[in-house]
Coordinates of C-alpha atoms in Angstrom, one line a residue:
M122 CA -120.9 44.9 82.9
M123 CA -120.4 42.8 79.8
N124 CA -117.1 41.1 79.2
E125 CA -115.4 43.0 76.4
T126 CA -112.6 40.5 75.9
P127 CA -112.7 39.4 72.2
V128 CA -113.3 35.8 71.6
V129 CA -110.5 33.7 70.1
D130 CA -112.6 31.5 67.9
L131 CA -110.5 28.6 66.6
R132 CA -113.4 26.4 65.5
S133 CA -113.0 26.9 61.8
D134 CA -111.7 29.3 59.1
T135 CA -115.3 29.7 58.0
L136 CA -115.8 32.1 60.8
T137 CA -114.1 35.1 59.3
R138 CA -115.9 38.4 58.9
P139 CA -115.5 40.8 56.0
G140 CA -113.1 43.7 56.6
A141 CA -113.4 47.3 55.5
G142 CA -111.9 46.6 52.0
M143 CA -114.2 43.7 51.3
Y144 CA -117.3 45.7 52.5
Q145 CA -116.2 48.5 50.1
A146 CA -115.9 46.0 47.3
M147 CA -119.4 44.9 47.9
A148 CA -120.7 48.4 47.9
D149 CA -119.0 49.3 44.7
A150 CA -119.8 46.1 42.8
P151 CA -121.6 46.4 39.4
V152 CA -124.5 44.0 39.4
G153 CA -127.1 42.4 37.0
D154 CA -129.1 39.3 36.8
D155 CA -126.7 36.4 36.9
V156 CA -129.3 33.8 35.7
Y157 CA -129.3 35.8 32.5
G158 CA -125.5 36.0 32.6
E159 CA -125.7 39.8 33.1
D160 CA -123.9 40.3 36.4
E161 CA -120.6 41.9 35.5
T162 CA -119.0 41.1 38.9
V163 CA -120.0 37.4 38.8
N164 CA -118.7 37.2 35.2
R165 CA -115.4 38.8 36.3
L166 CA -115.0 36.4 39.2
E167 CA -115.7 33.4 37.0
T168 CA -113.1 34.4 34.4
T169 CA -110.6 35.5 37.0
A170 CA -110.8 32.2 38.9
A171 CA -110.6 30.2 35.7
A172 CA -107.5 32.0 34.5
L173 CA -105.9 31.7 38.0
L174 CA -106.4 27.9 37.9
G175 CA -105.6 27.4 34.3
M176 CA -109.1 26.2 33.4
Q177 CA -111.3 27.1 30.5
A178 CA -114.3 28.3 32.5
G179 CA -115.7 28.8 36.0
L180 CA -119.0 28.8 37.8
F181 CA -119.9 30.7 41.0
L182 CA -122.0 28.7 43.5
S183 CA -123.4 29.4 46.9
S184 CA -121.2 26.9 48.8
A185 CA -118.4 24.3 48.5
T186 CA -121.0 21.5 49.2
Q187 CA -123.2 22.7 46.3
A188 CA -120.2 22.9 44.0
N189 CA -119.0 19.4 44.8
L190 CA -122.6 18.1 44.4
V191 CA -122.9 19.8 41.0
A192 CA -119.6 18.4 39.9
M193 CA -120.5 14.8 40.9
L194 CA -123.9 15.2 39.1
A195 CA -122.1 16.5 36.0
H196 CA -119.6 13.6 35.9
N197 CA -121.9 10.7 37.0
A198 CA -125.3 9.2 36.0
R199 CA -127.6 7.6 38.6
G200 CA -126.2 4.3 39.7
E201 CA -122.6 5.1 38.8
E202 CA -119.8 5.2 41.3
I203 CA -117.2 7.6 42.6
L204 CA -114.1 6.5 44.5
L205 CA -112.9 8.8 47.3
G206 CA -111.1 8.8 50.6
E207 CA -113.0 7.6 53.7
N208 CA -112.3 10.8 55.4
Y209 CA -112.9 13.2 52.5
H210 CA -115.5 15.9 52.9
I211 CA -117.8 14.7 50.1
F212 CA -118.2 11.4 52.0
T213 CA -118.2 12.5 55.6
S214 CA -119.6 16.0 55.7
E215 CA -122.0 16.7 52.9
A216 CA -125.1 14.8 54.2
G217 CA -124.7 12.1 51.5
G218 CA -126.0 14.6 49.0
V219 CA -124.5 12.9 45.9
S220 CA -126.4 9.7 46.8
A221 CA -129.6 11.2 48.1
L222 CA -130.0 13.7 45.3
G223 CA -128.0 12.1 42.5
G224 CA -128.4 8.3 43.1
I225 CA -124.6 8.1 42.9
V226 CA -122.8 5.3 44.7
M227 CA -119.9 6.4 46.9
H228 CA -117.1 3.9 47.5
P229 CA -114.8 5.1 50.3
L230 CA -111.2 4.0 50.4
A231 CA -108.8 3.9 53.3
T232 CA -106.3 6.8 53.3
D233 CA -102.7 6.7 54.5
A234 CA -101.3 8.8 57.3
T235 CA -101.0 11.8 55.0
G236 CA -104.6 11.6 53.8
G237 CA -103.6 10.2 50.4
L238 CA -104.8 7.2 48.4
S239 CA -102.5 4.6 46.9
V240 CA -102.6 4.1 43.1
S241 CA -102.7 0.3 43.6
R242 CA -105.7 0.5 45.9
V243 CA -107.6 2.9 43.6
M244 CA -106.9 0.8 40.5
A245 CA -108.0 -2.4 42.3
T246 CA -111.3 -0.8 43.2
I247 CA -112.3 0.1 39.7
K248 CA -115.2 -2.2 38.8
E249 CA -115.1 -4.6 35.9
D250 CA -117.8 -4.5 33.2
D251 CA -120.4 -6.6 35.1
P252 CA -124.2 -5.9 35.2
H253 CA -124.1 -6.7 39.0
L254 CA -121.8 -3.8 39.7
P255 CA -122.0 -0.1 39.5
I256 CA -119.9 1.6 36.8
T257 CA -116.9 3.3 38.3
R258 CA -117.0 6.8 36.7
T259 CA -115.1 9.3 38.8
L260 CA -112.2 9.6 41.3
A261 CA -112.7 12.4 43.8
L262 CA -109.5 13.7 45.5
E263 CA -108.9 16.4 48.1
N264 CA -106.2 19.0 48.9
T265 CA -105.6 19.8 51.7
V266 CA -106.9 16.8 53.7
S267 CA -107.4 17.9 57.3
G268 CA -104.7 20.5 56.7
Q269 CA -102.3 18.1 55.2
V270 CA -100.9 19.1 51.8
Q271 CA -101.1 16.4 49.1
D272 CA -98.2 15.8 46.8
P273 CA -99.1 17.1 43.3
A274 CA -96.9 14.5 41.7
H275 CA -98.9 11.7 43.4
H276 CA -102.2 13.3 42.4
R277 CA -100.9 13.4 38.8
S278 CA -100.0 9.7 39.0
L279 CA -103.5 8.9 40.3
A280 CA -105.2 11.0 37.6
E281 CA -103.1 9.4 34.8
A282 CA -103.8 5.9 36.0
V283 CA -107.6 6.2 36.3
R284 CA -108.0 8.3 33.2
A285 CA -106.5 5.4 31.2
E286 CA -109.5 3.5 32.5
G287 CA -111.9 6.1 31.3
L288 CA -112.5 7.8 34.7
K289 CA -113.0 11.6 35.3
V290 CA -110.9 13.2 38.2
H291 CA -112.3 15.8 40.5
L292 CA -110.5 17.8 43.1
D293 CA -112.2 19.1 46.3
G294 CA -110.0 22.1 46.8
A295 CA -111.8 23.7 49.7
R296 CA -108.4 24.8 51.1
L297 CA -106.5 24.5 47.8
M298 CA -104.8 27.9 48.2
N299 CA -103.4 26.8 51.6
A300 CA -101.7 23.9 49.7
A301 CA -100.4 26.2 46.9
V302 CA -99.0 28.7 49.5
A303 CA -97.4 25.9 51.5
L304 CA -95.9 24.3 48.4
Q305 CA -94.9 27.6 46.9
Q306 CA -96.2 26.4 43.5
P307 CA -98.6 28.0 41.1
V308 CA -102.1 26.7 41.8
A309 CA -102.6 26.1 38.0
D310 CA -99.7 23.6 38.1
I311 CA -101.2 21.8 41.1
V312 CA -104.7 21.4 39.5
A313 CA -103.5 20.7 35.9
P314 CA -104.2 16.9 36.1
F315 CA -107.9 17.4 37.1
D316 CA -111.0 17.5 35.0
S317 CA -112.8 19.7 37.5
V318 CA -111.8 21.6 40.6
M319 CA -113.8 23.1 43.5
L320 CA -112.3 26.1 45.2
C321 CA -114.0 27.4 48.4
L322 CA -114.0 31.2 48.9
S323 CA -115.4 31.2 52.4
K324 CA -112.8 29.3 54.3
G325 CA -109.2 30.6 54.6
L326 CA -109.8 33.2 51.9
G327 CA -112.2 35.0 54.0
A328 CA -115.3 35.6 51.8
P329 CA -118.6 35.3 53.7
V330 CA -120.1 33.0 51.1
G331 CA -119.4 31.1 47.9
A332 CA -117.3 28.7 46.0
M333 CA -116.0 28.3 42.5
L334 CA -116.3 25.2 40.2
L335 CA -113.8 25.1 37.4
G336 CA -113.4 22.9 34.3
D337 CA -113.6 22.9 30.6
S338 CA -116.4 24.8 28.8
N339 CA -118.7 21.8 28.2
F340 CA -118.4 20.7 31.9
I341 CA -119.3 24.2 33.1
A342 CA -122.2 24.5 30.7
R343 CA -123.6 21.2 32.2
S344 CA -122.9 22.5 35.7
R345 CA -124.7 25.7 35.1
R346 CA -127.8 23.8 34.2
L347 CA -127.5 21.6 37.2
R348 CA -127.0 24.6 39.5
K349 CA -130.3 25.9 38.2
Q350 CA -132.0 22.5 38.8
L351 CA -130.8 22.6 42.4
G352 CA -132.2 26.1 42.9
G353 CA -128.8 27.6 42.9
G354 CA -129.4 30.3 40.3
M355 CA -128.8 33.7 41.9
R356 CA -129.8 37.1 40.6
Q357 CA -127.8 40.3 41.5
A358 CA -125.1 38.1 43.0
G359 CA -122.3 40.6 42.3
V360 CA -122.5 41.9 45.9
I361 CA -121.2 38.5 47.1
A362 CA -119.1 37.7 44.1
A363 CA -117.2 40.9 44.9
C364 CA -116.1 39.3 48.1
G365 CA -114.7 36.4 46.2
L366 CA -112.8 38.6 43.9
Y367 CA -111.4 40.6 46.8
A368 CA -110.4 37.4 48.5
L369 CA -108.5 36.1 45.5
E370 CA -106.8 39.4 45.0
H371 CA -105.9 40.1 48.6
N372 CA -106.2 37.1 50.8
V373 CA -104.1 34.3 49.2
E374 CA -100.5 35.3 50.0
R375 CA -101.5 36.2 53.5
L376 CA -102.3 32.5 54.2
V377 CA -98.6 32.2 55.1
Q378 CA -99.5 34.2 58.3
D379 CA -102.2 31.6 59.2
H380 CA -99.7 28.8 58.8
E381 CA -97.1 30.6 60.9
R382 CA -99.6 31.3 63.6
A383 CA -100.7 27.6 63.6
R384 CA -97.0 26.7 63.9
L385 CA -96.6 29.0 66.9
L386 CA -99.7 27.7 68.5
A387 CA -98.5 24.1 68.1
A388 CA -95.0 25.0 69.4
G389 CA -96.5 26.6 72.5
L390 CA -98.8 23.6 73.2
A391 CA -96.0 21.1 72.6
E392 CA -94.5 22.1 75.9
I393 CA -97.5 20.5 77.7
A394 CA -96.4 16.9 78.5
E395 CA -100.0 15.6 78.8
L396 CA -101.1 17.0 75.4
P397 CA -100.1 15.4 72.1
V398 CA -100.0 18.0 69.4
R399 CA -99.6 18.1 65.6
Q400 CA -99.9 20.8 63.0
H401 CA -100.6 21.0 59.3
T402 CA -100.9 24.3 57.4
N403 CA -103.5 26.3 59.3
M404 CA -104.7 23.5 61.5
V405 CA -103.5 22.3 64.9
F406 CA -104.8 19.1 66.5
I407 CA -104.6 18.3 70.2
E408 CA -105.5 15.0 71.9
P409 CA -106.5 15.6 75.5
A410 CA -107.4 12.6 77.7
E411 CA -111.1 11.7 77.6
K412 CA -111.6 12.8 81.2
D413 CA -110.3 16.3 80.3
L414 CA -112.5 17.0 77.2
E415 CA -115.4 18.7 78.8
P416 CA -113.5 20.4 81.7
L417 CA -111.0 21.7 79.2
R418 CA -113.7 23.0 76.9
L419 CA -115.4 24.8 79.8
H420 CA -112.1 26.1 81.1
L421 CA -111.3 27.7 77.7
E422 CA -114.9 29.0 77.2
D423 CA -114.6 30.9 80.4
R424 CA -111.5 32.5 79.0
Q425 CA -113.2 33.3 75.6
V426 CA -111.3 30.7 73.7
L427 CA -113.3 28.3 71.5
F428 CA -112.4 25.1 69.7
G429 CA -114.4 22.6 67.7
H430 CA -114.8 18.9 67.1
Q431 CA -115.0 18.1 70.8
K432 CA -113.6 14.6 70.7
P433 CA -110.0 13.7 70.1
P434 CA -108.3 14.9 68.1
I435 CA -109.6 18.4 68.7
R436 CA -109.1 20.7 65.7
M437 CA -108.1 24.4 66.1
V438 CA -107.9 26.5 62.9
T439 CA -106.1 29.8 62.4
H440 CA -107.6 32.4 60.1
L441 CA -107.5 36.1 59.3
D442 CA -109.5 37.0 62.4
I443 CA -106.8 35.4 64.6
D444 CA -103.9 37.6 65.4
D445 CA -100.7 37.1 67.4
A446 CA -102.4 38.2 70.6
G447 CA -105.1 35.6 70.0
I448 CA -102.5 32.8 69.6
E449 CA -100.8 33.9 72.9
R450 CA -104.2 33.9 74.7
A451 CA -105.0 30.4 73.4
I452 CA -101.7 29.0 74.5
E453 CA -101.9 30.6 77.9
A454 CA -105.5 29.4 78.4
I455 CA -104.7 25.8 77.6
R456 CA -101.5 25.9 79.6
S457 CA -103.4 27.2 82.6
Y458 CA -105.7 24.2 82.6
Y459 CA -102.7 21.8 82.9
R460 CA -100.9 23.7 85.7

């Protein structure tokens, strides 16, 4: 007989599945050809997201990776340089796309314990006008960074400093709404210093696919052309854009629940003396001893509990498919290993 115990999947908040309301929104969505600008639902998602973030215009793309790539191509010519954190997603987890496809140089900088960049380090890295050096064109920041909320005031200081040197400033806001909810600040205020912002719809917000790229009208016009060049033009895309609209309308405020469940998970695991634990927004990190890594993974797998990034620190991510019972099961499963 098959084991009917539901899996507690803590690998990522990308694993969420549409609920009944989101499926209904898909079924009811008016559609048209988005390449011709005729998909009513896509158009509504783009204007809704732009208004929410206080930007002039928005563009719906298939993924956060594609949205970041398009933004970097829009801001930088071949051989120009972006500055970014050494542990930021564009540098570590997007297959070097900006370099491979755009000929753009990435200059990674060391981040501090909070995931931030110092103004002095960034300013010292901007290249002088020398034909031997790439032209530094863009600063790419991130919020959250591995779940850590970045200080909007510090981001503003960074943006003002580099803009005085002629740079553009982009925000990888894959989990931006987690930051806004944690800060209890309007998201438009948080992103006000940026020339462009990427907002992922398929992470904590629960849509099955898609991301938004926001900026001024000229930037979005360039980005729309670049999306087409990359093969990202979609036709009757309203059926997936409807999920993004539903996510923005229903799944932002509920992120508080994910943060609280992550706190409860961390508190439960903190009682295990052998297991260092830390928590930021919807992410919990544990650091088991090297000898325990594979045995712990197998122990949890047997109990239908999954985690990802199987080397210290191990990340566990709460999301809308993880309920209180799932948190309790995860805590008990990990505790049972150390008994």
